[in-house]
mmCIF file of C-alpha atoms in Angstrom:
data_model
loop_
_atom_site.group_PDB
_atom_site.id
_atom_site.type_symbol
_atom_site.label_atom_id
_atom_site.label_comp_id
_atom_site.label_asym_id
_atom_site.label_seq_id
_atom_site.Cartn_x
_atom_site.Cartn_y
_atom_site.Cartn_z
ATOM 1 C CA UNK A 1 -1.131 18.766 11.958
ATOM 2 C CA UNK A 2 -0.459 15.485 10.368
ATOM 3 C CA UNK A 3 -0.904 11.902 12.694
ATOM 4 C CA UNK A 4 2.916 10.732 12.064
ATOM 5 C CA UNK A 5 5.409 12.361 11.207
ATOM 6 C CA UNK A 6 8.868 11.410 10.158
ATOM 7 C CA UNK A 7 12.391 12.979 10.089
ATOM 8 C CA UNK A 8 12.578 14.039 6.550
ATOM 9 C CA UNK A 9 15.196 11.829 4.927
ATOM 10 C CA UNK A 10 16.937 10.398 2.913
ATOM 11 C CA UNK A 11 19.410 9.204 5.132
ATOM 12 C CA UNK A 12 22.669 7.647 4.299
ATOM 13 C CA UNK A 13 24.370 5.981 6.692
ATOM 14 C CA UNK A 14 27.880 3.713 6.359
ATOM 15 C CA UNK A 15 27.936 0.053 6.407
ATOM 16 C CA UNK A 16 28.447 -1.029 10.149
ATOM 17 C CA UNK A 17 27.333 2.208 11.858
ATOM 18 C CA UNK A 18 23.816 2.791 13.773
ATOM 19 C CA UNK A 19 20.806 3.940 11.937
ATOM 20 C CA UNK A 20 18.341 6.329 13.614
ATOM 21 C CA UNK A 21 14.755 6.825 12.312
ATOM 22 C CA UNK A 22 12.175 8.938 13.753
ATOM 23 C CA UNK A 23 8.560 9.479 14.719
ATOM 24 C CA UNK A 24 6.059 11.624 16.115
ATOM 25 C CA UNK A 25 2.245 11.260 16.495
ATOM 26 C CA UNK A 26 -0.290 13.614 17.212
ATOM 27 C CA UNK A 27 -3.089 10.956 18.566
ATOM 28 C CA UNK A 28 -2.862 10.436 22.414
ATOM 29 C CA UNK A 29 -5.208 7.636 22.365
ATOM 30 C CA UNK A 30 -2.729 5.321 20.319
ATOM 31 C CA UNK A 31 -2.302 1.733 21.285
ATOM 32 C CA UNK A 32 0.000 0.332 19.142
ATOM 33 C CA UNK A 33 3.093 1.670 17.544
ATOM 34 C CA UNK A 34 4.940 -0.598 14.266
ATOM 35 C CA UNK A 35 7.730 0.092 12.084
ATOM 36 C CA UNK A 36 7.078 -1.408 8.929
ATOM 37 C CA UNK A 37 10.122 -1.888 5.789
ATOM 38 C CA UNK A 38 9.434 -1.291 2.358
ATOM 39 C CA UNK A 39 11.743 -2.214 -0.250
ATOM 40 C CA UNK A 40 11.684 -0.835 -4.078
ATOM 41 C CA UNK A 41 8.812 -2.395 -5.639
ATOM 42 C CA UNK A 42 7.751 -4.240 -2.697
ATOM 43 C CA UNK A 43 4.305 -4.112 -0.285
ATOM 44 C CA UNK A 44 5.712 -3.049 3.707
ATOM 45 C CA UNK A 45 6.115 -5.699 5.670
ATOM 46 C CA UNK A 46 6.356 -5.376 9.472
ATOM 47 C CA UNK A 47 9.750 -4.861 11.556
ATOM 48 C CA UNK A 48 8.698 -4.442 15.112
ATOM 49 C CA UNK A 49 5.943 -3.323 17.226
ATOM 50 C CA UNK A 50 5.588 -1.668 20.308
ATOM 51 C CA UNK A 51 3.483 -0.704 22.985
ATOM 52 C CA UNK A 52 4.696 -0.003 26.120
ATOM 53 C CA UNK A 53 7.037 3.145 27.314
ATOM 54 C CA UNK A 54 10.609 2.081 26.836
ATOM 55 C CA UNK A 55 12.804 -0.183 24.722
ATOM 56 C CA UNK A 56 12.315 -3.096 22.837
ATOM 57 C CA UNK A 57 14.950 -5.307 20.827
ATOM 58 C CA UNK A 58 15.019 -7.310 18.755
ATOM 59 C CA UNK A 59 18.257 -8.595 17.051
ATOM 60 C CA UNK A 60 19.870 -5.513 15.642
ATOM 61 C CA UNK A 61 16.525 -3.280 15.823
ATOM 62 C CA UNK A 62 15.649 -1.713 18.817
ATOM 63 C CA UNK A 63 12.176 0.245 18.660
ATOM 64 C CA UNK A 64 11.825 2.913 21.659
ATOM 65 C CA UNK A 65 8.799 4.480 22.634
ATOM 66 C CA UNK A 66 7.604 7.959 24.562
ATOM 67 C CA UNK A 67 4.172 8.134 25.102
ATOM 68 C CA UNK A 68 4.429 11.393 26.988
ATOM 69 C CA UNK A 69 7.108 13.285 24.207
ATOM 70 C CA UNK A 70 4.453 11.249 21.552
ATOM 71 C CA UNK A 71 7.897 9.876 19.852
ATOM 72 C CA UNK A 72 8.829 6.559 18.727
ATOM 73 C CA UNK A 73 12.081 5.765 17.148
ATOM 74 C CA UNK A 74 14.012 2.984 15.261
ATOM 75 C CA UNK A 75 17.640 2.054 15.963
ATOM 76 C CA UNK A 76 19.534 -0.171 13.360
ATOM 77 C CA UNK A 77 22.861 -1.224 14.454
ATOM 78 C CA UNK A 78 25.603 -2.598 12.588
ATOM 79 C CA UNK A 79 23.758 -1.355 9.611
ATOM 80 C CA UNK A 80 23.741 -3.618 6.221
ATOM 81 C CA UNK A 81 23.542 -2.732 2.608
ATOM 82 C CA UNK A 82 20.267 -5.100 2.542
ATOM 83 C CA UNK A 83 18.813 -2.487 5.289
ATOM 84 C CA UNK A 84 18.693 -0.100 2.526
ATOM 85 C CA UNK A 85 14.863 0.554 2.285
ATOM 86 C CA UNK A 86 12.243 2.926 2.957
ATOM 87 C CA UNK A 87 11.018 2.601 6.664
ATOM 88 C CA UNK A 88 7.323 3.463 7.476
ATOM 89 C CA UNK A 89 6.575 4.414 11.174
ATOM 90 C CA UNK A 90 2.461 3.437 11.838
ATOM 91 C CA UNK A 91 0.214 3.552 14.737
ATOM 92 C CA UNK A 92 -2.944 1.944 15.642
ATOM 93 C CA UNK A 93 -5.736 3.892 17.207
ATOM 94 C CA UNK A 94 -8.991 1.914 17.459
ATOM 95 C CA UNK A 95 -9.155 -0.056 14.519
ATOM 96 C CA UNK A 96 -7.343 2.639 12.121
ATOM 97 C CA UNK A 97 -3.969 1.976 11.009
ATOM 98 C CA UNK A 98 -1.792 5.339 10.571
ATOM 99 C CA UNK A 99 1.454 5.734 8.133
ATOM 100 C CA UNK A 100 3.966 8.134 8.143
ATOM 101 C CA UNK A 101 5.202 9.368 4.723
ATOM 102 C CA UNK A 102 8.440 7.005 5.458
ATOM 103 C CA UNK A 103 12.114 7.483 5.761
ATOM 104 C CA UNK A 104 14.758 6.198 2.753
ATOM 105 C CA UNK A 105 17.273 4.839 4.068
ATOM 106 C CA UNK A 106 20.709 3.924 2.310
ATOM 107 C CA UNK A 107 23.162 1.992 3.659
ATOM 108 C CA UNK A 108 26.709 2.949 1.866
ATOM 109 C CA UNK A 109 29.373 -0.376 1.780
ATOM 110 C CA UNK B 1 0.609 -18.634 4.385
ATOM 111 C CA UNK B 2 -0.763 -15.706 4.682
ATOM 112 C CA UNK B 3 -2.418 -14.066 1.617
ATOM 113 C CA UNK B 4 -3.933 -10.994 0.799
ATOM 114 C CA UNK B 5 -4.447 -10.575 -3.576
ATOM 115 C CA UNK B 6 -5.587 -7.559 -5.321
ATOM 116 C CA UNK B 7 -7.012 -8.545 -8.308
ATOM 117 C CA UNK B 8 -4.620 -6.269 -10.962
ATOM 118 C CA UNK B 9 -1.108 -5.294 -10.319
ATOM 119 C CA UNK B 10 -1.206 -2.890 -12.996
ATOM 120 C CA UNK B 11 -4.385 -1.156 -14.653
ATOM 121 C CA UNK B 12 -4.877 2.106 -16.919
ATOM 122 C CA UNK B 13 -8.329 3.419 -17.218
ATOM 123 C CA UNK B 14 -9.772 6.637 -18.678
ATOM 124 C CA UNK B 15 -10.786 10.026 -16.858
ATOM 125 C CA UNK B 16 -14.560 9.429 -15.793
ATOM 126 C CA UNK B 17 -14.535 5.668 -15.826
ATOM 127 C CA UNK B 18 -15.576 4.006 -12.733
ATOM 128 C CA UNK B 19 -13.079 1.767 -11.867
ATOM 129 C CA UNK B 20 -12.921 -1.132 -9.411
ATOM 130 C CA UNK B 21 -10.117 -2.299 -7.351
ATOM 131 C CA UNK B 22 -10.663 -5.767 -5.264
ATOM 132 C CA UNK B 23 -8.783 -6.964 -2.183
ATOM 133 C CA UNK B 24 -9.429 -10.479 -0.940
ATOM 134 C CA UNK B 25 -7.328 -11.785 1.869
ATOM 135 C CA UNK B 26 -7.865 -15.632 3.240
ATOM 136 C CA UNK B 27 -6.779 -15.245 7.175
ATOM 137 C CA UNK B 28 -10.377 -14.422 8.273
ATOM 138 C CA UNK B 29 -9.568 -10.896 9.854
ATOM 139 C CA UNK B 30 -11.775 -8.280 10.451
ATOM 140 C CA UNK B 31 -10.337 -5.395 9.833
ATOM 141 C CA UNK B 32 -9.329 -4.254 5.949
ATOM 142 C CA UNK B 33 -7.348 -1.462 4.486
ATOM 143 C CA UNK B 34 -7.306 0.772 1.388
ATOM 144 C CA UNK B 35 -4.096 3.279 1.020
ATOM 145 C CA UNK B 36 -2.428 4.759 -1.606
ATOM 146 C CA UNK B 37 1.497 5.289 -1.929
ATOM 147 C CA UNK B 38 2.626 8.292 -3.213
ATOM 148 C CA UNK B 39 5.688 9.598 -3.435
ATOM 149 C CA UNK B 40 6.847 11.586 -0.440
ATOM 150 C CA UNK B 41 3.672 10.884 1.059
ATOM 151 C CA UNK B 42 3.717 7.468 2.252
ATOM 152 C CA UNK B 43 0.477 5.017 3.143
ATOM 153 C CA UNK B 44 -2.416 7.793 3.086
ATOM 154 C CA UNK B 45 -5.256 5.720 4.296
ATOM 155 C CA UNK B 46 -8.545 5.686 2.124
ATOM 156 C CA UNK B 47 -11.016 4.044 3.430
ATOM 157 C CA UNK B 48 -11.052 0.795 6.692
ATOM 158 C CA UNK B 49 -13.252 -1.504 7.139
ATOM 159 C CA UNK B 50 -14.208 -3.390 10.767
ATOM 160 C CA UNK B 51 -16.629 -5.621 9.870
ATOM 161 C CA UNK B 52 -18.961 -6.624 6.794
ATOM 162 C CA UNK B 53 -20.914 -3.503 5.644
ATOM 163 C CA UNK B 54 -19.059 -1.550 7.692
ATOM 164 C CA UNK B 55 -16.698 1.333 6.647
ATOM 165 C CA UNK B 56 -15.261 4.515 8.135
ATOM 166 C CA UNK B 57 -13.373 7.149 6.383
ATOM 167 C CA UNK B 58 -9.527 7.222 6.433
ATOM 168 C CA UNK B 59 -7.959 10.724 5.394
ATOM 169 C CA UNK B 60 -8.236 10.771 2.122
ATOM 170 C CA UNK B 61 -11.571 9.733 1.641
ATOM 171 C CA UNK B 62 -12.946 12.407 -1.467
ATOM 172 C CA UNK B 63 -13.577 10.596 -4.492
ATOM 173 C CA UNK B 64 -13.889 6.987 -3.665
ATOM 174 C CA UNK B 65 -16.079 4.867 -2.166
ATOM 175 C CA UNK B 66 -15.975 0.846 -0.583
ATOM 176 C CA UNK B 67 -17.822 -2.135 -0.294
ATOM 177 C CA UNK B 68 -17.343 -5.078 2.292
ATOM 178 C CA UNK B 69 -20.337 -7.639 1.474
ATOM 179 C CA UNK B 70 -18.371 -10.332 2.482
ATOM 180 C CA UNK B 71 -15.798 -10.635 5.290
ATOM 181 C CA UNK B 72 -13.007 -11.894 2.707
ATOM 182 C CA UNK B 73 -13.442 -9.148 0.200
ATOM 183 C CA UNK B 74 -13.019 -5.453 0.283
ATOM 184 C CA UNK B 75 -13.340 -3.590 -3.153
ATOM 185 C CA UNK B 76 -12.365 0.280 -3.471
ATOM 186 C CA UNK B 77 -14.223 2.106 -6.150
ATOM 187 C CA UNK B 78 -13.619 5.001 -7.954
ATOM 188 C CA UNK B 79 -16.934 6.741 -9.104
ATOM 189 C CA UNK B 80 -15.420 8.983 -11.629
ATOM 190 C CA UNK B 81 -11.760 8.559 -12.658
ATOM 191 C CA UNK B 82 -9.754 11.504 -12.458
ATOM 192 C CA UNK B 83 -6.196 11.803 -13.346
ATOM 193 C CA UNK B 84 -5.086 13.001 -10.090
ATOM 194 C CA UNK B 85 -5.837 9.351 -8.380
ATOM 195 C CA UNK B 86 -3.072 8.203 -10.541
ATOM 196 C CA UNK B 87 -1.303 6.013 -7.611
ATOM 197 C CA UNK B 88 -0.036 2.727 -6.002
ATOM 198 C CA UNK B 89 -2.953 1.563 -4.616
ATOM 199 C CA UNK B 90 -2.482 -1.075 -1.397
ATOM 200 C CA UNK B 91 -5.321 -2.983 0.638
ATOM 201 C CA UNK B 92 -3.919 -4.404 4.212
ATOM 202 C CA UNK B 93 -5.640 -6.710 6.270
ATOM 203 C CA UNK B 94 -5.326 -7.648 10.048
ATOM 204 C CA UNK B 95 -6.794 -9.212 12.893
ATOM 205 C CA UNK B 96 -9.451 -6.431 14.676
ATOM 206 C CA UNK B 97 -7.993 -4.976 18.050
ATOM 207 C CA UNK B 98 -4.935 -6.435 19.858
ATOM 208 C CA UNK B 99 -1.955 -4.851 20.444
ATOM 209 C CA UNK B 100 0.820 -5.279 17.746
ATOM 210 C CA UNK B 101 -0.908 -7.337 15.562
ATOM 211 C CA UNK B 102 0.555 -7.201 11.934
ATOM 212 C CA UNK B 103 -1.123 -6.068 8.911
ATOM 213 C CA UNK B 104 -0.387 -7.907 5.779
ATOM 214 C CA UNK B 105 -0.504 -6.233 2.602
ATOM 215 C CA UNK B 106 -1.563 -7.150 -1.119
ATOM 216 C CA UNK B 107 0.981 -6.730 -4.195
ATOM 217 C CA UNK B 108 -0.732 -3.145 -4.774
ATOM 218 C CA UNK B 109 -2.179 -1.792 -8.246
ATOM 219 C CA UNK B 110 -0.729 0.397 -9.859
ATOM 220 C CA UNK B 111 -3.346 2.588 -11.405
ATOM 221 C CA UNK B 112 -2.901 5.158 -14.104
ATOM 222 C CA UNK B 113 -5.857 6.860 -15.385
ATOM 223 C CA UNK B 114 -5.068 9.082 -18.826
#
């Protein structure tokens, strides 16, 4: 079983809507969860982290976390064209740093 | 500003070369990376690093090796070039331990070996 997983994309989504991305993890000891975004040619850079059961916002992200289902998600709202990117779901656990195989996510004008 | 360089953003070597790839990263953190990006795949960590001359294995470990002699510079090595570690190649660096603390990331290499 792989560490993260995410839903498979891509995912297209229209300009204004909500964008959902998705996470499981396999590692029960996990501290730290991120979301990282990665555009086309670029390095990641980080979104959001999270840490503690619940929600946590921040503009229009809002990063939710399960420890007990093991899920962490991403919500986008009023979705952009310049949100278009792949998104890479990570978690820390000790002092490794775990990646998903990232969602792409298209945002249609 | 923050800074972590790889030392090529681009490099093409032949099968059975050894073949160095350098990270150096100037915020004084402990902890250092080594992934590589595939397609479909995502960040499949290589190699990590806690502290000089320390190194565990990530996933992916077969076929490379690292070196951390100085608390600045982490170098990935490949012993033997083979074509399958044709890749985007990406070193990360953060501060050790503490919750949601961000890991910056180098330009990446893009390494083709023919």
């Amino acid at each position: 079983q792989k560490e993260v997983e995410q839903n498979s994309g891509p995912l297209s989504v229209p300009e204004g809507a909500i964008a959902s991305l998705n996470c499981t993890y396999s590692d029960r000891g996990s501290q730290s969860f991120f979301w990282y975004r990665q555009y086309s040619g670029k390095s990641p850079e980080l979104i959001m982290f999270i840490y503690s059961n619940g929600d946590k916002e921040d503009g229009r992200f809002t990063a939710q976390l399960n420890k007990a289902s093991q899920y962490v998600s991403l919500l986008i709202r009023d979705s952009q064209p310049s949100d278009s990117a792949t998104y890479l779901c990570a978690f820390q656990g000790a002092q490794k740093l775990v990646f998903g195989q990232g969602t792409r996510l298209t945002i249609n004008p | 500003d923050v800074k972590v360089t790889q030392s090529s953003r681009y490099l093409v070597k032949r099968t059975g070369e050894k073949v160095f790839l350098e990270c150096v990263q100037d915020m004084d953190h402990e902890n250092m990376f080594w992934y590589r990006q595939d397609p479909g795949l995502g960040l499949r960590l290589i190699y990590f690093s806690y502290d000089v001359k320390m190194k565990e294995k990530g996933d992916i470990p077969e076929g490379y090796s690292v070196s951390r002699e100085k608390k600045e510079r982490f170098s990935l090595i490949l012993e033997s070039a083979s074509t399958n570690q044709t890749s985007m190649y990406l070193c990360a660096s953060k501060i050790r331990g503490g919750w949601g603390t961000e890991a910056f990331f180098g330009q990446g290499t893009r390494l083709t070996v023919v």
